[in-house]
Each structure stands twice: as structure tokens, then as C-alpha cells.
PDB file of C-alpha atoms in Angstrom:
ATOM      1  CA  MET A   1     245.638 -18.003 149.905  1.00  0.00           C
ATOM      2  CA  SER A   2     244.903 -15.842 152.780  1.00  0.00           C
ATOM      3  CA  GLN A   3     243.851 -17.808 156.114  1.00  0.00           C
ATOM      4  CA  LEU A   4     241.889 -14.542 157.191  1.00  0.00           C
ATOM      5  CA  GLU A   5     238.051 -14.872 157.618  1.00  0.00           C
ATOM      6  CA  LEU A   6     235.607 -12.018 157.955  1.00  0.00           C
ATOM      7  CA  ARG A   7     231.897 -12.997 159.423  1.00  0.00           C
ATOM      8  CA  PHE A   8     229.137 -10.396 159.955  1.00  0.00           C
ATOM      9  CA  GLY A   9     226.034 -11.163 161.849  1.00  0.00           C
ATOM     10  CA  SER A  10     222.657  -9.520 160.847  1.00  0.00           C
ATOM     11  CA  PRO A  11     222.323  -5.810 161.311  1.00  0.00           C
ATOM     12  CA  HIS A  12     219.292  -4.880 163.777  1.00  0.00           C
ATOM     13  CA  HIS A  13     218.984  -1.442 165.048  1.00  0.00           C
ATOM     14  CA  GLY A  14     221.754  -0.008 164.245  1.00  0.00           C
ATOM     15  CA  TRP A  15     224.035  -2.571 165.716  1.00  0.00           C
ATOM     16  CA  LEU A  16     225.831  -5.425 163.774  1.00  0.00           C
ATOM     17  CA  GLN A  17     228.452  -8.205 165.181  1.00  0.00           C
ATOM     18  CA  VAL A  18     231.660  -8.470 163.433  1.00  0.00           C
ATOM     19  CA  GLU A  19     234.372 -11.082 163.318  1.00  0.00           C
ATOM     20  CA  LEU A  20     238.049 -11.139 161.987  1.00  0.00           C
ATOM     21  CA  ALA A  21     239.909 -14.068 162.611  1.00  0.00           C
ATOM     22  CA  ASP A  22     243.007 -15.659 161.485  1.00  0.00           C
ATOM     23  CA  ARG A  23     244.367 -19.134 162.216  1.00  0.00           C
ATOM     24  CA  GLU A  24     245.380 -18.300 165.973  1.00  0.00           C
ATOM     25  CA  ARG A  25     243.464 -15.290 166.809  1.00  0.00           C
ATOM     26  CA  SER A  26     240.108 -13.641 166.440  1.00  0.00           C
ATOM     27  CA  VAL A  27     238.511 -10.011 167.302  1.00  0.00           C
ATOM     28  CA  LEU A  28     235.104 -10.119 168.004  1.00  0.00           C
ATOM     29  CA  LEU A  29     232.811  -6.478 167.887  1.00  0.00           C
ATOM     30  CA  ASP A  30     229.512  -5.540 168.538  1.00  0.00           C
ATOM     31  CA  VAL A  31     229.659  -2.282 166.027  1.00  0.00           C
ATOM     32  CA  SER A  32     227.317   0.606 165.751  1.00  0.00           C
ATOM     33  CA  ASP A  33     226.611   2.434 162.772  1.00  0.00           C
ATOM     34  CA  VAL A  34     227.225   5.737 164.708  1.00  0.00           C
ATOM     35  CA  PRO A  35     228.862   8.573 164.137  1.00  0.00           C
ATOM     36  CA  GLY A  36     230.340   6.916 160.829  1.00  0.00           C
ATOM     37  CA  ASP A  37     229.781   4.442 158.186  1.00  0.00           C
ATOM     38  CA  SER A  38     232.341   1.801 158.954  1.00  0.00           C
ATOM     39  CA  LEU A  39     230.925  -0.399 156.014  1.00  0.00           C
ATOM     40  CA  ALA A  40     231.668   2.198 153.408  1.00  0.00           C
ATOM     41  CA  MET A  41     235.290   2.442 154.882  1.00  0.00           C
ATOM     42  CA  LEU A  42     236.030  -1.091 154.879  1.00  0.00           C
ATOM     43  CA  ALA A  43     235.152  -1.333 151.241  1.00  0.00           C
ATOM     44  CA  VAL A  44     237.135   1.578 150.255  1.00  0.00           C
ATOM     45  CA  ALA A  45     240.069   0.145 152.537  1.00  0.00           C
ATOM     46  CA  ALA A  46     240.115  -3.199 150.551  1.00  0.00           C
ATOM     47  CA  LEU A  47     239.767  -0.710 146.784  1.00  0.00           C
ATOM     48  CA  ASP A  48     242.994   1.441 148.357  1.00  0.00           C
ATOM     49  CA  LEU A  49     244.771  -1.912 149.061  1.00  0.00           C
ATOM     50  CA  VAL A  50     244.221  -3.553 145.652  1.00  0.00           C
ATOM     51  CA  ALA A  51     245.094  -0.185 144.019  1.00  0.00           C
ATOM     52  CA  GLY A  52     248.484  -0.046 145.548  1.00  0.00           C
ATOM     53  CA  ARG A  53     248.267   1.899 148.718  1.00  0.00           C
ATOM     54  CA  ARG A  54     250.609   0.497 151.645  1.00  0.00           C
ATOM     55  CA  GLU A  55     248.207   1.667 154.287  1.00  0.00           C
ATOM     56  CA  ALA A  56     244.459   1.811 155.238  1.00  0.00           C
ATOM     57  CA  ARG A  57     242.031   2.107 157.783  1.00  0.00           C
ATOM     58  CA  VAL A  58     238.486   1.235 159.274  1.00  0.00           C
ATOM     59  CA  VAL A  59     237.128   2.997 162.295  1.00  0.00           C
ATOM     60  CA  TRP A  60     234.361   0.905 164.153  1.00  0.00           C
ATOM     61  CA  PHE A  61     232.253   2.475 166.267  1.00  0.00           C
ATOM     62  CA  LEU A  62     231.635   0.795 169.917  1.00  0.00           C
ATOM     63  CA  GLU A  63     229.486   3.748 171.567  1.00  0.00           C
ATOM     64  CA  PRO A  64     231.391   5.457 173.472  1.00  0.00           C
ATOM     65  CA  SER A  65     234.696   3.989 172.506  1.00  0.00           C
ATOM     66  CA  GLU A  66     236.061   2.612 169.059  1.00  0.00           C
ATOM     67  CA  ALA A  67     238.097  -0.006 167.245  1.00  0.00           C
ATOM     68  CA  THR A  68     240.327   0.363 164.518  1.00  0.00           C
ATOM     69  CA  TRP A  69     241.667  -2.147 161.766  1.00  0.00           C
ATOM     70  CA  ASN A  70     244.781  -0.784 160.338  1.00  0.00           C
ATOM     71  CA  PHE A  71     246.033  -2.619 157.054  1.00  0.00           C
ATOM     72  CA  GLN A  72     249.658  -2.274 156.570  1.00  0.00           C
ATOM     73  CA  ARG A  73     251.512  -3.564 153.279  1.00  0.00           C
ATOM     74  CA  GLU A  74     254.718  -5.503 154.360  1.00  0.00           C
ATOM     75  CA  GLY A  75     256.201  -6.282 150.944  1.00  0.00           C
ATOM     76  CA  ASP A  76     253.801  -8.269 149.247  1.00  0.00           C
ATOM     77  CA  GLN A  77     251.835  -9.163 152.514  1.00  0.00           C
ATOM     78  CA  VAL A  78     249.227  -7.034 154.262  1.00  0.00           C
ATOM     79  CA  ALA A  79     249.152  -7.439 158.142  1.00  0.00           C
ATOM     80  CA  VAL A  80     245.629  -6.501 159.838  1.00  0.00           C
ATOM     81  CA  ARG A  81     246.521  -4.474 163.459  1.00  0.00           C
ATOM     82  CA  ALA A  82     242.968  -4.704 165.388  1.00  0.00           C
ATOM     83  CA  THR A  83     242.919  -2.509 168.200  1.00  0.00           C
ATOM     84  CA  THR A  84     240.490  -1.033 170.471  1.00  0.00           C
ATOM     85  CA  SER A  85     240.606   1.437 172.806  1.00  0.00           C
ATOM     86  CA  GLY A  86     241.625   0.779 176.306  1.00  0.00           C
ATOM     87  CA  ALA A  87     242.586  -2.899 174.986  1.00  0.00           C
ATOM     88  CA  ALA A  88     245.844  -4.303 173.300  1.00  0.00           C
ATOM     89  CA  SER A  89     246.121  -4.692 169.429  1.00  0.00           C
ATOM     90  CA  VAL A  90     246.033  -7.924 168.019  1.00  0.00           C
ATOM     91  CA  LEU A  91     247.750  -8.496 164.839  1.00  0.00           C
ATOM     92  CA  LEU A  92     246.284 -10.931 162.232  1.00  0.00           C
ATOM     93  CA  GLU A  93     247.753 -12.173 158.973  1.00  0.00           C
ATOM     94  CA  GLY A  94     246.214 -11.121 156.191  1.00  0.00           C
ATOM     95  CA  GLY A  95     247.867 -12.380 152.950  1.00  0.00           C
ATOM     96  CA  THR A  96     248.202 -10.183 149.784  1.00  0.00           C
ATOM     97  CA  ALA A  97     246.391  -7.163 148.957  1.00  0.00           C
ATOM     98  CA  GLU A  98     243.951  -9.208 146.571  1.00  0.00           C
ATOM     99  CA  GLU A  99     243.562 -12.123 148.757  1.00  0.00           C
ATOM    100  CA  LEU A 100     242.527  -9.761 151.754  1.00  0.00           C
ATOM    101  CA  ALA A 101     240.156  -7.605 149.319  1.00  0.00           C
ATOM    102  CA  LEU A 102     239.110 -11.046 148.247  1.00  0.00           C
ATOM    103  CA  VAL A 103     238.066 -12.155 151.866  1.00  0.00           C
ATOM    104  CA  ILE A 104     236.751  -8.862 152.514  1.00  0.00           C
ATOM    105  CA  TRP A 105     234.512  -8.525 149.129  1.00  0.00           C
ATOM    106  CA  ARG A 106     233.326 -12.174 149.727  1.00  0.00           C
ATOM    107  CA  ALA A 107     231.906 -10.979 153.425  1.00  0.00           C
ATOM    108  CA  LEU A 108     230.483  -8.098 152.456  1.00  0.00           C
ATOM    109  CA  ARG A 109     228.703  -9.790 149.333  1.00  0.00           C
ATOM    110  CA  ARG A 110     227.065 -12.315 152.325  1.00  0.00           C
ATOM    111  CA  LEU A 111     226.108  -9.285 154.059  1.00  0.00           C
ATOM    112  CA  GLU A 112     224.297  -7.736 151.109  1.00  0.00           C
ATOM    113  CA  SER A 113     221.991 -10.522 150.586  1.00  0.00           C
ATOM    114  CA  ASP A 114     221.033 -10.436 154.320  1.00  0.00           C
ATOM    115  CA  PRO A 115     217.479 -10.009 154.530  1.00  0.00           C
ATOM    116  CA  ALA A 116     217.514  -7.074 157.279  1.00  0.00           C
ATOM    117  CA  TRP A 117     218.510  -4.819 154.383  1.00  0.00           C
ATOM    118  CA  SER A 118     215.307  -5.298 152.408  1.00  0.00           C
ATOM    119  CA  ALA A 119     212.750  -5.863 155.663  1.00  0.00           C
ATOM    120  CA  VAL A 120     210.333  -3.149 156.000  1.00  0.00           C
ATOM    121  CA  SER A 121     209.508  -2.598 159.797  1.00  0.00           C
ATOM    122  CA  THR A 122     209.481   0.460 162.243  1.00  0.00           C
ATOM    123  CA  GLY A 123     213.116  -0.199 163.566  1.00  0.00           C
ATOM    124  CA  ARG A 124     216.052   1.120 162.020  1.00  0.00           C
ATOM    125  CA  VAL A 125     218.358  -1.362 160.597  1.00  0.00           C
ATOM    126  CA  TRP A 126     221.548   0.524 159.677  1.00  0.00           C
ATOM    127  CA  SER A 127     221.507   4.397 159.717  1.00  0.00           C
ATOM    128  CA  HIS A 128     223.578   4.452 156.062  1.00  0.00           C
ATOM    129  CA  PRO A 129     222.701   2.487 153.279  1.00  0.00           C
ATOM    130  CA  PHE A 130     224.455  -0.711 152.365  1.00  0.00           C
ATOM    131  CA  PRO A 131     227.438   0.603 150.237  1.00  0.00           C
ATOM    132  CA  HIS A 132     226.478  -1.366 146.740  1.00  0.00           C
ATOM    133  CA  ARG A 133     228.637   0.665 144.683  1.00  0.00           C
ATOM    134  CA  GLU A 134     231.749   0.419 146.555  1.00  0.00           C
ATOM    135  CA  VAL A 135     230.978  -3.386 147.133  1.00  0.00           C
ATOM    136  CA  ALA A 136     230.532  -3.473 142.989  1.00  0.00           C
ATOM    137  CA  GLN A 137     233.397  -1.368 142.471  1.00  0.00           C
ATOM    138  CA  LEU A 138     235.428  -4.105 144.605  1.00  0.00           C
ATOM    139  CA  GLY A 139     234.270  -6.959 142.652  1.00  0.00           C
ATOM    140  CA  ALA A 140     234.840  -5.377 139.517  1.00  0.00           C
ATOM    141  CA  VAL A 141     238.489  -4.622 140.160  1.00  0.00           C
ATOM    142  CA  LEU A 142     239.017  -7.956 141.662  1.00  0.00           C
ATOM    143  CA  GLY A 143     237.392  -9.709 138.281  1.00  0.00           C
ATOM    144  CA  ARG A 144     234.378 -11.044 139.824  1.00  0.00           C
ATOM    145  CA  ALA A 145     230.852 -10.540 138.809  1.00  0.00           C
ATOM    146  CA  SER A 146     228.111  -9.119 140.899  1.00  0.00           C
ATOM    147  CA  ALA A 147     224.286  -9.118 140.321  1.00  0.00           C
ATOM    148  CA  PRO A 148     222.992  -5.663 139.345  1.00  0.00           C
ATOM    149  CA  GLN A 149     223.380  -3.346 142.390  1.00  0.00           C
ATOM    150  CA  ARG A 150     219.855  -1.240 143.758  1.00  0.00           C
ATOM    151  CA  SER A 151     219.662   2.447 143.734  1.00  0.00           C
TER     152      SER A 151
END
């Protein structure tokens, strides 16, 4: 079973706190929604790993720098190397591709239920729509039921 944990804060004005941790190390980021859609990248990376790809990557935008999470299959295990521009990289134990994908799916499902996504306000929550389709696909591949998705 994966010892990896993934937690998201609540999105607010285009920013989101993301924390990835194993038993010994933790990476905490305050990420921006521009210029790309890192949440969709994360769901697609998990789908790629479960489909058997040896590598996958997510770019988190920190304005002006970036952080990357590189997922690398090593035998039946997947390691996660988190690297921030100008900082040393951190290697985290991920578990099997399916275990890691389940951690990602659960965290994205929790984030999906955050009231910020449905709040009506003048402030922008996130520039991109939540990746409902990709998260639902990931749940289906993992054999997890998910609620009907919004359009």
C-alpha cells in the first residue's frame, strides 16, 4: 500500500495549495492556474501510469517559476521526483502505479467536492474547469464508482 499522501487546499483567486508527502518527506506548493492546467495534467499522468507508461509528468506553475513532479516506474514501483526551480529535488516513495493512481484519484475527488468550485462570486476560483471527465475516467479504470459528472 502506498504511504504517499496528496492534499489540496481550497482554490481561491487562481491559487491552490498542494502537498505531497511520504513517511519521511513532504513537498508543499502554492500553485497558480496559469499558464496551464496542472490538475488535468495530474489526472492524465495517473491514467498514463495505470495504462503502463513508464514515465509521466506534471508541471505546477508558481509564477514566475515552476515545479515538476516526475513519475518514474522502477520495476513494479513508481517513484515521484518533485523538483522546484532553483531547489534540490525530493524523491518520494509512490508505491505501485495503481496505488499511486488511487491516492491521486481520492485527492482529486476530495478537491472536486470543495464548495469553491460551485461558489458564485465575482472572484475567479481557477481559470480552468475542474477536470471532471479525467477524474471520472481514472475512477473507472481503478474500478471506483463516482457520482455523475457535471458538464
